[in-house]
Coordinates of C-alpha atoms and ligand atoms in Angstrom, one line a residue:
M519 CA -4.8 -7.6 50.5
S520 CA -8.6 -7.8 50.5
A521 CA -10.5 -9.9 48.0
S522 CA -11.5 -6.8 46.0
H523 CA -8.4 -4.7 46.1
I524 CA -8.9 -1.3 44.6
E525 CA -6.0 0.4 43.0
K526 CA -5.8 4.0 41.8
H527 CA -3.6 4.8 38.8
E528 CA -2.6 8.0 37.1
F529 CA -2.9 8.0 33.3
Q530 CA 0.4 8.2 31.5
A531 CA 1.2 11.9 30.6
E532 CA 0.5 11.3 26.9
I533 CA -2.9 9.8 27.6
K534 CA -3.8 12.8 29.8
Q535 CA -2.9 15.0 27.0
L536 CA -4.9 12.9 24.5
L537 CA -7.9 12.8 26.9
D538 CA -7.8 16.5 27.3
I539 CA -8.0 17.1 23.6
V540 CA -10.7 14.5 23.1
I541 CA -12.8 15.9 25.9
H542 CA -12.5 19.5 25.0
S543 CA -12.3 19.4 21.2
L544 CA -15.2 20.7 19.2
Y545 CA -15.0 17.6 17.0
T546 CA -18.5 17.2 15.6
D547 CA -18.8 13.6 14.6
K548 CA -18.7 12.3 18.2
E549 CA -20.8 9.3 17.1
I550 CA -17.6 7.6 15.9
F551 CA -17.1 6.4 19.4
V552 CA -19.7 3.7 18.7
R553 CA -17.7 2.5 15.7
E554 CA -14.5 2.5 17.7
L555 CA -15.9 0.4 20.5
I556 CA -17.6 -2.0 18.2
S557 CA -14.3 -2.4 16.3
N558 CA -12.5 -3.2 19.5
A559 CA -15.2 -5.7 20.4
S560 CA -14.9 -7.3 17.0
D561 CA -11.1 -7.5 17.3
A562 CA -11.5 -9.2 20.7
L563 CA -13.9 -11.7 19.2
E564 CA -11.6 -12.3 16.3
K565 CA -8.7 -13.0 18.7
L566 CA -10.8 -15.4 20.7
R567 CA -11.7 -17.3 17.5
H568 CA -8.0 -17.7 16.9
L569 CA -7.2 -18.8 20.4
K570 CA -9.9 -21.5 20.2
L571 CA -7.8 -23.2 17.5
T572 CA -4.9 -23.7 19.9
E573 CA -6.1 -23.4 23.5
K574 CA -8.0 -26.1 25.2
E575 CA -8.9 -24.2 28.4
I576 CA -11.0 -21.2 27.7
F577 CA -13.1 -19.5 30.4
D578 CA -16.8 -19.4 29.7
D579 CA -16.2 -21.5 26.5
R580 CA -19.9 -21.8 25.5
L581 CA -20.5 -18.1 24.9
D582 CA -21.5 -17.0 21.4
L583 CA -19.2 -14.7 19.5
E584 CA -21.3 -11.7 19.3
V585 CA -21.6 -8.0 20.3
N586 CA -24.5 -6.9 22.5
I587 CA -25.4 -3.3 22.8
T588 CA -28.0 -1.9 25.1
T589 CA -29.3 1.6 25.6
D590 CA -31.1 2.9 28.7
D591 CA -32.6 6.4 28.3
K592 CA -33.7 6.5 31.9
A593 CA -30.2 5.8 33.4
N594 CA -28.6 7.7 30.4
T595 CA -26.3 4.9 29.5
I596 CA -25.1 2.9 26.6
T597 CA -23.4 -0.5 27.1
I598 CA -21.3 -2.4 24.7
Q599 CA -20.5 -6.0 25.5
D600 CA -18.5 -8.6 23.7
F601 CA -17.6 -12.2 24.6
G602 CA -14.1 -11.8 23.2
I603 CA -10.7 -12.4 24.8
G604 CA -11.2 -9.9 27.6
M605 CA -8.5 -8.3 29.7
T606 CA -6.7 -9.1 32.9
R607 CA -5.9 -6.4 35.5
D608 CA -2.5 -5.9 34.0
E609 CA -3.8 -5.7 30.5
L610 CA -6.3 -3.1 31.5
V611 CA -3.5 -1.0 32.9
E612 CA -1.4 -1.6 29.9
N613 CA -4.0 -1.2 27.1
L614 CA -6.2 1.6 28.5
G615 CA -3.7 3.5 30.6
T616 CA -0.6 3.8 28.3
I617 CA -0.3 5.0 24.8
A618 CA 0.6 1.7 23.1
H619 CA -1.2 1.8 19.9
S620 CA -0.2 3.6 16.7
G621 CA -3.5 5.4 15.9
S622 CA -3.5 7.6 19.0
K623 CA 0.3 8.1 18.8
Q624 CA -0.1 9.5 15.2
F625 CA -3.0 11.6 16.3
L626 CA -0.9 13.2 19.1
K627 CA 1.9 13.8 16.6
A628 CA -0.4 15.5 14.2
I629 CA -1.7 17.7 17.0
K630 CA 1.8 18.6 17.9
E631 CA 2.6 19.5 14.4
G632 CA -0.6 21.2 13.3
G633 CA -2.0 22.5 16.6
E634 CA -5.5 22.3 17.9
K635 CA -7.1 22.8 14.6
N636 CA -6.0 19.2 13.8
A637 CA -8.4 18.1 16.5
N638 CA -10.8 17.3 13.6
L639 CA -8.4 14.5 12.7
I640 CA -9.8 12.5 15.6
G641 CA -11.9 10.5 13.2
Q642 CA -9.0 9.9 10.8
F643 CA -6.6 8.5 13.3
G644 CA -9.1 6.7 15.3
V645 CA -8.3 7.7 18.8
G646 CA -9.9 4.3 19.6
F647 CA -11.1 3.6 23.1
Y648 CA -10.6 7.1 24.3
S649 CA -13.2 8.5 21.9
A650 CA -15.8 7.3 24.5
F651 CA -14.8 10.3 26.6
M652 CA -16.2 12.6 24.0
V653 CA -19.7 11.7 25.2
A654 CA -19.1 10.1 28.6
S655 CA -19.1 11.6 32.1
E656 CA -17.9 8.2 33.3
V657 CA -16.7 5.0 31.6
K658 CA -16.7 1.6 33.3
V659 CA -14.9 -1.3 31.7
Y660 CA -15.9 -4.7 33.1
S661 CA -13.6 -7.4 31.9
H662 CA -12.8 -11.0 32.3
S663 CA -9.9 -12.5 30.4
W664 CA -10.2 -15.8 28.5
R665 CA -7.8 -17.3 31.1
E666 CA -9.5 -19.3 33.8
D667 CA -7.2 -18.1 36.6
A668 CA -7.4 -14.4 36.2
P669 CA -10.2 -12.7 38.3
G670 CA -12.7 -10.3 36.7
C671 CA -12.0 -6.6 37.1
V672 CA -13.7 -3.3 36.6
W673 CA -11.9 -0.2 35.4
T674 CA -13.5 3.2 36.1
S675 CA -12.6 6.7 35.0
D676 CA -14.2 10.1 34.3
G677 CA -11.4 10.9 31.9
S678 CA -9.6 13.4 34.2
G679 CA -6.1 12.4 35.3
S680 CA -6.7 9.0 36.8
Y681 CA -8.6 5.7 36.9
E682 CA -9.4 2.9 39.4
I683 CA -9.3 -0.8 39.1
E684 CA -11.2 -3.2 41.4
D685 CA -11.7 -7.0 41.3
I686 CA -15.2 -8.1 40.8
E687 CA -17.1 -11.3 41.0
G688 CA -19.5 -12.9 38.6
Q689 CA -18.0 -11.5 35.4
R690 CA -18.6 -13.3 32.1
R691 CA -15.8 -13.7 29.6
G692 CA -15.0 -10.7 27.5
T693 CA -15.5 -7.0 28.0
K694 CA -18.5 -4.9 28.9
I695 CA -18.2 -1.1 28.6
V696 CA -20.8 1.0 30.4
I697 CA -20.8 4.6 29.4
T698 CA -22.7 7.2 31.5
L699 CA -23.5 10.0 29.1
K700 CA -22.9 13.7 29.6
D701 CA -26.1 15.7 29.9
D702 CA -25.9 17.1 26.4
E703 CA -25.1 13.7 24.8
K704 CA -28.2 11.9 25.9
N705 CA -29.2 11.1 22.4
Y706 CA -26.7 8.1 22.4
A707 CA -29.1 6.5 24.9
S708 CA -31.7 6.3 22.2
D709 CA -32.3 3.0 20.4
S710 CA -33.1 4.6 17.0
T711 CA -30.1 6.9 17.0
V712 CA -27.7 4.1 17.9
K713 CA -29.2 1.8 15.3
E714 CA -28.6 4.3 12.6
I715 CA -25.0 4.8 13.7
I716 CA -24.3 1.1 13.7
K717 CA -25.8 0.7 10.2
R718 CA -23.7 3.6 8.9
Y719 CA -20.4 2.5 10.3
S720 CA -20.5 -1.1 11.3
S721 CA -22.7 -3.1 9.0
F722 CA -19.8 -5.1 7.6
V723 CA -18.6 -6.3 11.0
Q724 CA -18.4 -10.1 10.7
F725 CA -20.1 -10.9 14.0
P726 CA -23.7 -10.4 14.9
I727 CA -24.3 -7.0 16.6
N728 CA -27.5 -7.0 18.7
L729 CA -29.0 -3.7 19.8
N730 CA -31.4 -4.1 22.7
G731 CA -31.9 -7.8 21.7
E732 CA -32.4 -7.3 18.0
K733 CA -29.7 -8.1 15.3
V734 CA -28.8 -4.9 13.4
N735 CA -26.0 -5.7 11.0
T736 CA -26.3 -7.8 7.9
V737 CA -23.1 -9.8 8.1
D738 CA -22.8 -10.4 4.5
A739 CA -19.4 -10.7 2.7
L740 CA -19.6 -8.2 -0.1
W741 CA -16.7 -9.9 -1.9
L742 CA -18.6 -13.1 -2.2
R743 CA -21.6 -11.5 -3.9
S744 CA -22.0 -11.2 -7.6
K745 CA -20.7 -7.9 -9.1
S746 CA -23.9 -7.1 -10.9
E747 CA -25.8 -7.0 -7.7
I748 CA -23.6 -4.5 -5.9
K749 CA -24.1 -0.8 -6.1
D750 CA -21.2 1.7 -6.2
E751 CA -22.2 3.1 -2.9
E752 CA -22.0 -0.3 -1.3
Y753 CA -18.5 -0.7 -2.5
T754 CA -17.5 2.7 -1.3
E755 CA -19.1 2.1 2.1
F756 CA -17.3 -1.2 2.4
Y757 CA -14.0 0.5 1.5
K758 CA -14.5 3.1 4.2
F759 CA -15.3 0.5 6.7
Q760 CA -12.6 -1.9 5.8
A761 CA -9.8 0.6 5.3
N762 CA -11.0 2.9 8.1
A763 CA -10.9 5.5 5.3
F764 CA -12.6 8.8 4.6
D765 CA -11.8 9.2 0.9
E766 CA -13.4 7.5 -2.1
P767 CA -11.4 4.8 -3.6
R768 CA -9.6 5.7 -6.9
Y769 CA -9.8 2.2 -8.4
R770 CA -11.6 -1.0 -7.4
L771 CA -11.0 -4.4 -8.7
H772 CA -13.5 -7.1 -7.7
F773 CA -12.6 -10.5 -9.2
S774 CA -13.1 -14.2 -8.8
A775 CA -11.1 -17.1 -10.0
D776 CA -11.6 -20.9 -9.7
A777 CA -8.2 -22.0 -11.0
P778 CA -5.4 -22.4 -10.0
L779 CA -7.0 -21.4 -6.7
E780 CA -10.5 -20.4 -5.7
I781 CA -10.3 -16.7 -5.0
N782 CA -12.7 -14.0 -4.3
S783 CA -11.0 -10.7 -4.0
L784 CA -11.9 -7.0 -3.7
L785 CA -9.0 -4.6 -4.0
F786 CA -9.2 -0.9 -3.5
T787 CA -6.6 1.7 -4.6
P788 CA -7.1 4.7 -2.3
K789 CA -7.2 8.3 -3.5
D790 CA -4.2 9.5 -1.6
N791 CA -0.9 8.0 -0.6
P792 CA -0.6 8.5 3.2
E793 CA 3.2 8.1 2.9
N794 CA 3.2 11.4 1.2
F795 CA 1.8 13.0 4.3
G796 CA 4.9 12.2 6.3
L797 CA 3.1 9.5 8.3
G798 CA 5.8 6.9 7.6
R799 CA 5.5 3.6 5.9
V800 CA 2.0 2.3 5.6
E801 CA 1.2 -1.2 6.8
P802 CA -0.2 -3.8 4.5
A803 CA -4.0 -3.8 4.8
V804 CA -5.4 -6.3 2.5
A805 CA -7.1 -8.8 4.9
L806 CA -6.9 -12.5 4.3
H807 CA -10.1 -14.5 4.8
C808 CA -11.1 -18.1 4.2
R809 CA -14.8 -18.5 3.4
K810 CA -15.6 -15.2 5.1
I811 CA -13.6 -16.0 8.3
L812 CA -10.9 -13.5 8.9
I813 CA -7.5 -15.2 9.1
D814 CA -5.3 -12.1 9.3
P815 CA -6.3 -8.4 9.0
K816 CA -2.8 -7.3 8.0
P817 CA -0.9 -10.2 6.5
D818 CA 2.5 -8.9 5.5
K819 CA 3.3 -11.8 3.2
L820 CA 0.1 -11.9 1.2
L821 CA 1.1 -9.2 -1.3
P822 CA 4.5 -7.9 -2.2
E823 CA 5.7 -4.9 -0.1
W824 CA 5.4 -2.5 -2.9
L825 CA 1.6 -3.1 -3.0
R826 CA 1.3 -2.0 0.6
F827 CA -0.9 0.9 -0.4
L828 CA -3.8 -1.5 -1.4
K829 CA -6.8 -2.0 0.8
G830 CA -9.5 -4.7 0.7
V831 CA -10.0 -8.4 1.1
V832 CA -8.7 -11.6 -0.3
D833 CA -10.8 -14.7 0.4
S834 CA -9.7 -18.1 -0.6
A835 CA -11.6 -21.3 0.1
D836 CA -8.5 -23.3 -0.5
L837 CA -6.8 -22.1 2.6
P838 CA -6.9 -24.5 5.6
L839 CA -9.2 -22.8 8.1
N840 CA -6.8 -23.4 11.0
I841 CA -3.8 -21.8 9.2
S842 CA -2.0 -19.7 11.8
R843 CA -0.5 -16.4 11.2
E844 CA 2.9 -18.0 11.6
T845 CA 2.6 -20.8 9.2
M846 CA 1.0 -18.5 6.7
Q847 CA 4.3 -16.7 6.3
D848 CA 5.9 -19.5 4.4
S849 CA 2.9 -21.4 3.1
A850 CA 3.3 -22.3 -0.6
L851 CA -0.4 -21.7 -1.0
V852 CA -0.1 -18.1 0.2
Q853 CA 2.7 -17.5 -2.3
K854 CA 0.6 -18.9 -5.1
L855 CA -2.3 -16.7 -3.9
S856 CA 0.0 -13.7 -3.9
R857 CA 1.2 -14.4 -7.4
V858 CA -2.3 -14.7 -8.9
I859 CA -3.6 -11.5 -7.2
T860 CA -0.5 -9.4 -8.0
K861 CA -0.5 -10.5 -11.7
R862 CA -4.2 -9.7 -11.8
Y863 CA -3.8 -6.3 -10.3
L864 CA -1.0 -5.4 -12.7
K865 CA -3.0 -6.5 -15.6
F866 CA -5.9 -4.4 -14.4
L867 CA -3.6 -1.3 -14.2
G868 CA -2.4 -2.0 -17.7
E869 CA -6.0 -2.0 -18.9
E870 CA -6.8 1.2 -17.0
A871 CA -3.8 2.9 -18.5
K872 CA -5.1 2.2 -22.0
K873 CA -8.8 2.8 -21.3
R874 CA -8.5 6.0 -19.2
P875 CA -5.0 7.4 -19.7
E876 CA -5.7 10.6 -17.8
A877 CA -7.0 8.9 -14.7
Y878 CA -4.1 6.5 -14.9
Q879 CA -1.7 9.4 -15.1
E880 CA -3.2 10.8 -11.9
F881 CA -2.8 7.4 -10.3
F882 CA 0.7 7.2 -11.5
D883 CA 1.5 10.6 -10.1
V884 CA 0.4 9.5 -6.6
F885 CA 1.4 5.8 -6.6
G886 CA 4.0 5.6 -9.3
Y887 CA 6.7 5.6 -6.6
F888 CA 5.5 2.2 -5.4
L889 CA 5.6 0.7 -8.9
K890 CA 9.1 2.0 -9.2
E891 CA 10.1 0.5 -5.9
G892 CA 8.8 -2.8 -7.2
V893 CA 10.9 -2.6 -10.3
A894 CA 13.9 -1.8 -8.2
T895 CA 13.4 -4.5 -5.6
D896 CA 11.3 -7.3 -6.9
F897 CA 12.7 -9.4 -9.7
D898 CA 9.5 -11.4 -10.1
Y899 CA 7.4 -8.5 -11.3
R900 CA 10.1 -6.3 -12.8
E901 CA 9.1 -6.9 -16.4
D902 CA 5.3 -6.5 -15.8
L903 CA 5.9 -3.3 -13.8
S904 CA 8.3 -1.8 -16.3
K905 CA 5.3 -1.7 -18.8
L906 CA 3.4 0.5 -16.4
L907 CA 6.0 3.2 -16.1
Y908 CA 5.5 6.6 -17.8
Y909 CA 8.2 9.3 -18.3
E910 CA 8.5 12.6 -20.0
S911 CA 10.6 12.7 -23.1
S912 CA 12.6 15.0 -25.3
V913 CA 10.2 14.5 -28.2
L914 CA 7.0 15.2 -26.2
E915 CA 5.8 18.4 -24.8
K916 CA 6.1 19.1 -21.1
G917 CA 3.5 17.2 -19.1
K918 CA 3.0 14.4 -21.7
T919 CA 4.5 11.1 -20.9
T920 CA 5.5 7.9 -22.7
T921 CA 6.0 4.2 -21.9
F922 CA 9.2 2.4 -22.8
A923 CA 7.2 0.4 -25.4
D924 CA 6.1 3.6 -27.2
Y925 CA 9.7 4.9 -27.0
V926 CA 10.8 1.7 -28.7
S927 CA 8.2 2.0 -31.4
R928 CA 9.6 5.5 -32.3
M929 CA 13.3 4.3 -32.3
K930 CA 15.2 4.6 -35.5
E931 CA 16.1 1.4 -37.3
E932 CA 19.8 1.5 -36.3
Q933 CA 19.2 2.7 -32.8
K934 CA 19.9 0.0 -30.2
E935 CA 19.7 1.8 -26.9
I936 CA 17.1 3.6 -24.9
Y937 CA 18.6 6.9 -23.6
Y938 CA 17.6 8.7 -20.4
I939 CA 18.7 11.6 -18.3
L940 CA 18.1 12.0 -14.6
G941 CA 17.7 15.6 -13.5
Q942 CA 15.9 17.9 -11.1
N943 CA 13.3 18.9 -13.7
R944 CA 12.7 19.3 -17.4
E945 CA 14.3 22.8 -17.5
S946 CA 17.6 21.8 -15.9
I947 CA 17.9 18.8 -18.2
E948 CA 17.1 20.8 -21.3
S949 CA 19.6 23.6 -20.5
G950 CA 22.3 21.1 -19.5
P951 CA 25.0 19.8 -21.8
Y952 CA 24.0 16.2 -21.9
L953 CA 21.0 16.4 -24.2
E954 CA 22.6 18.3 -27.1
G955 CA 24.7 15.5 -28.6
L956 CA 21.7 13.1 -28.6
K957 CA 19.4 15.7 -29.9
A958 CA 21.7 16.6 -32.8
R959 CA 21.5 13.0 -33.8
G960 CA 17.8 12.9 -33.6
L961 CA 17.7 10.5 -30.7
E962 CA 14.9 10.5 -28.2
V963 CA 15.8 10.9 -24.5
L964 CA 13.6 10.0 -21.5
F965 CA 13.6 12.6 -18.7
L966 CA 13.6 11.1 -15.1
Y967 CA 13.0 13.3 -12.1
E968 CA 12.9 11.1 -9.1
S969 CA 15.9 9.6 -7.3
V970 CA 14.1 6.2 -7.2
D971 CA 14.4 6.3 -11.0
E972 CA 18.1 5.7 -10.6
F973 CA 17.3 2.4 -9.0
V974 CA 14.7 1.6 -11.6
M975 CA 17.2 2.0 -14.4
S976 CA 20.1 0.3 -12.8
N977 CA 17.9 -2.7 -11.9
L978 CA 15.9 -2.9 -15.1
R979 CA 19.0 -2.5 -17.3
E980 CA 17.0 -3.2 -20.5
F981 CA 13.6 -3.1 -22.0
D982 CA 12.5 -5.3 -24.9
G983 CA 16.2 -6.2 -25.6
K984 CA 17.3 -2.6 -25.7
T985 CA 19.9 -1.4 -23.2
L986 CA 18.9 1.5 -21.0
V987 CA 21.7 4.1 -21.2
S988 CA 22.3 7.2 -19.1
A989 CA 23.2 10.2 -21.3
D990 CA 25.7 11.5 -18.8
Q991 CA 27.8 8.3 -19.0
G992 CA 31.4 9.0 -20.0
D993 CA 31.7 6.2 -22.6
L994 CA 28.5 6.9 -24.4
K995 CA 29.1 5.6 -28.0
L996 CA 27.3 7.8 -30.5
D997 CA 27.5 7.7 -34.3
D998 CA 29.1 10.6 -35.9
A999 CA 26.8 13.6 -36.1
P1000 CA 27.3 16.2 -38.8
K1001 CA 29.8 18.6 -37.2
P1002 CA 29.3 22.3 -38.0
D1003 CA 32.4 23.6 -39.9
V1004 CA 33.4 26.5 -37.7
E1005 CA 36.2 28.7 -38.9
G1006 CA 39.2 28.4 -36.8
S1007 CA 38.3 25.1 -35.2
L1008 CA 41.2 23.5 -33.5
D1009 CA 42.9 20.7 -35.4
E1010 CA 43.9 17.4 -33.9
S1011 CA 47.3 18.5 -32.6
Q1012 CA 46.1 21.8 -31.2
T1013 CA 43.3 20.0 -29.4
K1014 CA 45.7 17.5 -28.0
K1015 CA 48.0 20.2 -26.6
L1016 CA 45.1 22.2 -25.2
C1017 CA 43.8 19.0 -23.5
S1018 CA 47.1 18.2 -21.8
W1019 CA 47.5 21.9 -20.7
L1020 CA 44.0 21.8 -19.2
R1021 CA 44.9 18.6 -17.4
D1022 CA 47.8 20.3 -15.7
V1023 CA 45.8 23.4 -14.8
I1024 CA 42.8 21.6 -13.4
G1025 CA 44.9 19.1 -11.6
E1026 CA 43.6 16.3 -9.4
R1027 CA 39.9 16.9 -9.9
V1028 CA 40.1 15.5 -13.4
Q1029 CA 40.9 12.1 -14.6
E1030 CA 41.1 12.7 -18.3
V1031 CA 40.7 15.6 -20.6
K1032 CA 39.7 14.9 -24.2
A1033 CA 37.9 16.2 -27.3
S1034 CA 34.2 15.5 -27.2
E1035 CA 32.3 13.5 -29.8
R1036 CA 29.0 14.7 -28.7
L1037 CA 29.1 18.4 -28.0
V1038 CA 27.4 20.8 -30.4
D1039 CA 26.6 24.1 -28.6
S1040 CA 28.4 23.8 -25.3
P1041 CA 32.1 24.5 -24.9
A1042 CA 32.7 21.6 -22.5
I1043 CA 31.1 18.9 -20.4
A1044 CA 31.9 17.0 -17.2
L1045 CA 31.3 13.3 -17.3
S1046 CA 31.6 10.6 -14.7
P1047 CA 34.0 7.8 -15.7
D1048 CA 31.4 5.4 -14.6
A1049 CA 27.9 6.8 -14.9
Y1050 CA 26.5 5.1 -11.8
S1051 CA 28.7 6.8 -9.3
A1052 CA 28.0 10.3 -10.7
Q1053 CA 24.3 9.7 -10.3
M1054 CA 24.7 8.0 -7.0
R1055 CA 26.6 11.0 -5.8
R1056 CA 24.0 13.4 -6.9
M1057 CA 21.4 11.3 -5.1
M1058 CA 23.4 11.1 -1.9
R1059 CA 23.5 14.9 -1.9
A1060 CA 19.8 15.1 -2.6
M1061 CA 19.2 12.9 0.4
N1062 CA 21.6 15.0 2.4
K1063 CA 23.7 12.0 3.5
E1064 CA 27.1 12.3 4.9
G1065 CA 29.8 10.0 3.6
G1066 CA 30.3 8.6 0.1
E1067 CA 32.3 11.8 -0.5
A1068 CA 35.5 10.1 -1.5
P1069 CA 37.7 12.2 -3.9
F1070 CA 35.9 12.2 -7.1
K1071 CA 37.5 12.5 -10.5
V1072 CA 35.6 13.3 -13.6
Q1073 CA 36.2 13.1 -17.3
F1074 CA 36.3 16.5 -18.9
E1075 CA 35.5 16.8 -22.6
I1076 CA 35.9 19.9 -24.6
N1077 CA 34.4 21.1 -27.9
P1078 CA 37.2 22.0 -30.3
R1079 CA 34.7 23.7 -32.5
H1080 CA 33.5 26.1 -29.9
Q1081 CA 34.7 29.8 -30.0
L1082 CA 35.6 29.7 -26.3
M1083 CA 38.1 26.9 -26.8
I1084 CA 39.5 28.5 -29.9
N1085 CA 40.0 31.7 -27.9
L1086 CA 41.3 29.9 -24.9
N1087 CA 43.9 28.1 -27.0
E1088 CA 45.2 31.5 -28.2
Q1089 CA 45.0 33.2 -24.8
R1090 CA 47.2 30.6 -23.1
E1091 CA 50.1 31.8 -25.3
K1092 CA 49.4 35.5 -24.7
N1093 CA 48.3 35.7 -21.1
E1094 CA 48.5 32.4 -19.3
D1095 CA 47.3 33.7 -16.0
L1096 CA 44.0 34.8 -17.4
A1097 CA 43.8 31.6 -19.5
K1098 CA 44.2 29.6 -16.3
L1099 CA 41.3 31.4 -14.7
V1100 CA 39.1 30.9 -17.7
A1101 CA 40.0 27.2 -17.8
L1102 CA 39.1 26.6 -14.2
Q1103 CA 35.9 28.6 -14.5
T1104 CA 34.9 26.6 -17.5
F1105 CA 35.5 23.4 -15.6
D1106 CA 33.5 24.6 -12.7
N1107 CA 30.7 25.6 -14.9
A1108 CA 30.6 22.1 -16.4
M1109 CA 30.7 20.6 -12.9
V1110 CA 27.7 22.8 -11.9
A1111 CA 25.8 21.6 -15.0
A1112 CA 26.5 18.1 -14.0
G1113 CA 25.3 18.8 -10.4
L1114 CA 28.7 17.8 -9.1
L1115 CA 30.2 21.0 -7.8
D1116 CA 30.9 20.6 -4.1
D1117 CA 32.0 24.1 -3.1
P1118 CA 31.2 27.1 -5.2
K1119 CA 33.2 29.6 -3.1
D1120 CA 36.3 29.6 -5.3
M1121 CA 34.1 30.1 -8.3
V1122 CA 32.8 33.5 -7.2
S1123 CA 36.2 35.0 -6.3
R1124 CA 37.7 33.7 -9.5
M1125 CA 34.8 35.1 -11.5
Y1126 CA 35.6 38.6 -10.0
S1127 CA 39.2 38.3 -11.2
I1128 CA 38.1 37.4 -14.7
L1129 CA 35.6 40.3 -14.7
E1130 CA 38.3 42.7 -13.4
Q1131 CA 40.6 41.8 -16.3
A1132 CA 37.7 41.9 -18.9
A1133 CA 36.7 45.4 -17.7
T1134 CA 40.2 46.9 -18.1
K1135 CA 40.3 46.1 -21.8
Ligands
ADP2633 P1 -6.6 -0.1 19.0 O1 -7.9 -0.8 18.9 O2 -6.2 0.7 17.8 O3 -5.5 -1.0 19.5 P2 -7.9 1.2 21.2 O4 -7.6 2.5 21.9 O5 -9.2 1.2 20.5 O6 -6.7 1.0 20.2 O7 -7.8 0.1 22.2 C1 -6.6 -0.1 23.0 C2 -6.4 -1.5 23.3 O8 -7.2 -1.9 24.4 C3 -6.6 -2.5 22.3 O9 -5.5 -2.7 21.5 C4 -6.9 -3.8 23.1 O10 -5.7 -4.4 23.4 C5 -7.6 -3.3 24.3 N1 -9.1 -3.3 24.2 C6 -9.9 -2.3 23.9 N2 -11.2 -2.8 23.9 C7 -11.1 -4.1 24.1 C8 -12.1 -5.2 24.2 N3 -13.4 -4.9 24.0 N4 -11.7 -6.4 24.5 C9 -10.4 -6.7 24.7 N5 -9.4 -5.7 24.6 C10 -9.8 -4.5 24.3
MG2634 MG1 -9.6 0.2 18.5

């Protein structure tokens, strides 16, 4: 092998596809390639800063941590150089020739799902390094790893199917990317154009960026400045930079504390929840700094999981500068930090809910899911979070919501429990049989529409000392409501006989048949002997999961004051066959109302038999 051995490589198929889109797309904001390459340079410098804490032998150790950009309008080039960690030959192949990172993967996925028109998502997903090919006729990447023993290399490609790598002498540590511009992209070789782009996208980068020898960025940490000096636009610009975002933040919380820890923090709540767009779980993105120095851009132990939608920065002067990402995981200090920030954010949400209820409701519609996840999974914040939940209720008009606290303030003196019903939507709850008994007694019921609410209720269990009770629970204890005195109502012994007859007719699908305490307008109701499993079952079905389908017996309650039961009781003496059909149909109807009917096919043929007999009379 010669000293400078040249290797030719094909790009991985997915990269070819990506490059093809990037090169041929009509994406208009091509200038974002500057942002992407500066961001890579900044990442590489950041990594080097960390390595310096642990490694003794670093190649070219005296170099400053900075980014140097030069433009040459004669040669039509723009060059971006950093003194970061650099790449070895193998790393060049791995990092620039295969689709390893999530941004471009997600971009390709979006293209596959939405077609070429999604090409304007390039900016949103950050196709990273490959964005250079939007403007380049050729890209050369000179790199020398921080490791002493790895030779320098140059990687060359025109973005069509392949690239070459060659060893090269005299390379400094880090990476230098030389872009030869396409004829119609020459403006990126102009000092003034590039300066403007850097100011727009990269002014918050924490390392000096020099353009043709002159420092361009301001390198100030917004979160350390006093609130009164910062304009709204500056905050928004910072959010977009920090979160790589394109929306305006919905909320921002800029706060400082001196005790128990010294904290300066700037937290943004985005406008949208990306998990709603089917992009999977978002990664935590509140960066941890110590006196401006970035310790970890995505620490996953800094904030609780359910706050993963937050963006921004936490800076604490109390952290040891040399804290590593590993020791951070179980540092008591980080836990303390987490607690202070989480509490502060929840307090902020509580204040917002009071001050601007409509804006809060919008927030809750988008991010309420995360708060509910917190209630269900995080004991530490359960109580704080439960105060931030809003639900529709039987006493409010559609679209209006209430907190548990407001519900409690409306409770009757003798009422000890908070009632709720989980259902598809308001209409199905209101037309179902579970509400009427509570309504007849003047009791308020909360309406829950999301399956996560099931977990919220079963984990929360109570609020302000009041037990949370599901209205479709079999053993719901209700005080006697005034029962309408219907002529012909079945007496106790008639009811008993009818119940035992029904038991025999319905068979193994029923555990118990008895007279209902709660029914007013409906003839019958199906209840789960233990409320949890009925709801669980409904949820499993909603999630379309197999399994959990063990034979399921319900409690069937009938209303002895309802005309249907009165007639049925008579009919079973006169025409038992018809009475049986009616009994089974009533049971299935109740199962449908409960959302528990597995297989409706018997129901239809049975219905025809009943109609047939009804039509002959
Ligand atoms: P991302 O930055 O999201 O990982 P990119 O496409 O921008 O994706 O970069 C791909 C990879 O190439 C990076 O993860 C990094 O490992 C490597 N890389 C790119 N630019 C540099 C650089 N200037 N110095 C060192 N490594 C780099
Ligand atoms: Mg990148």
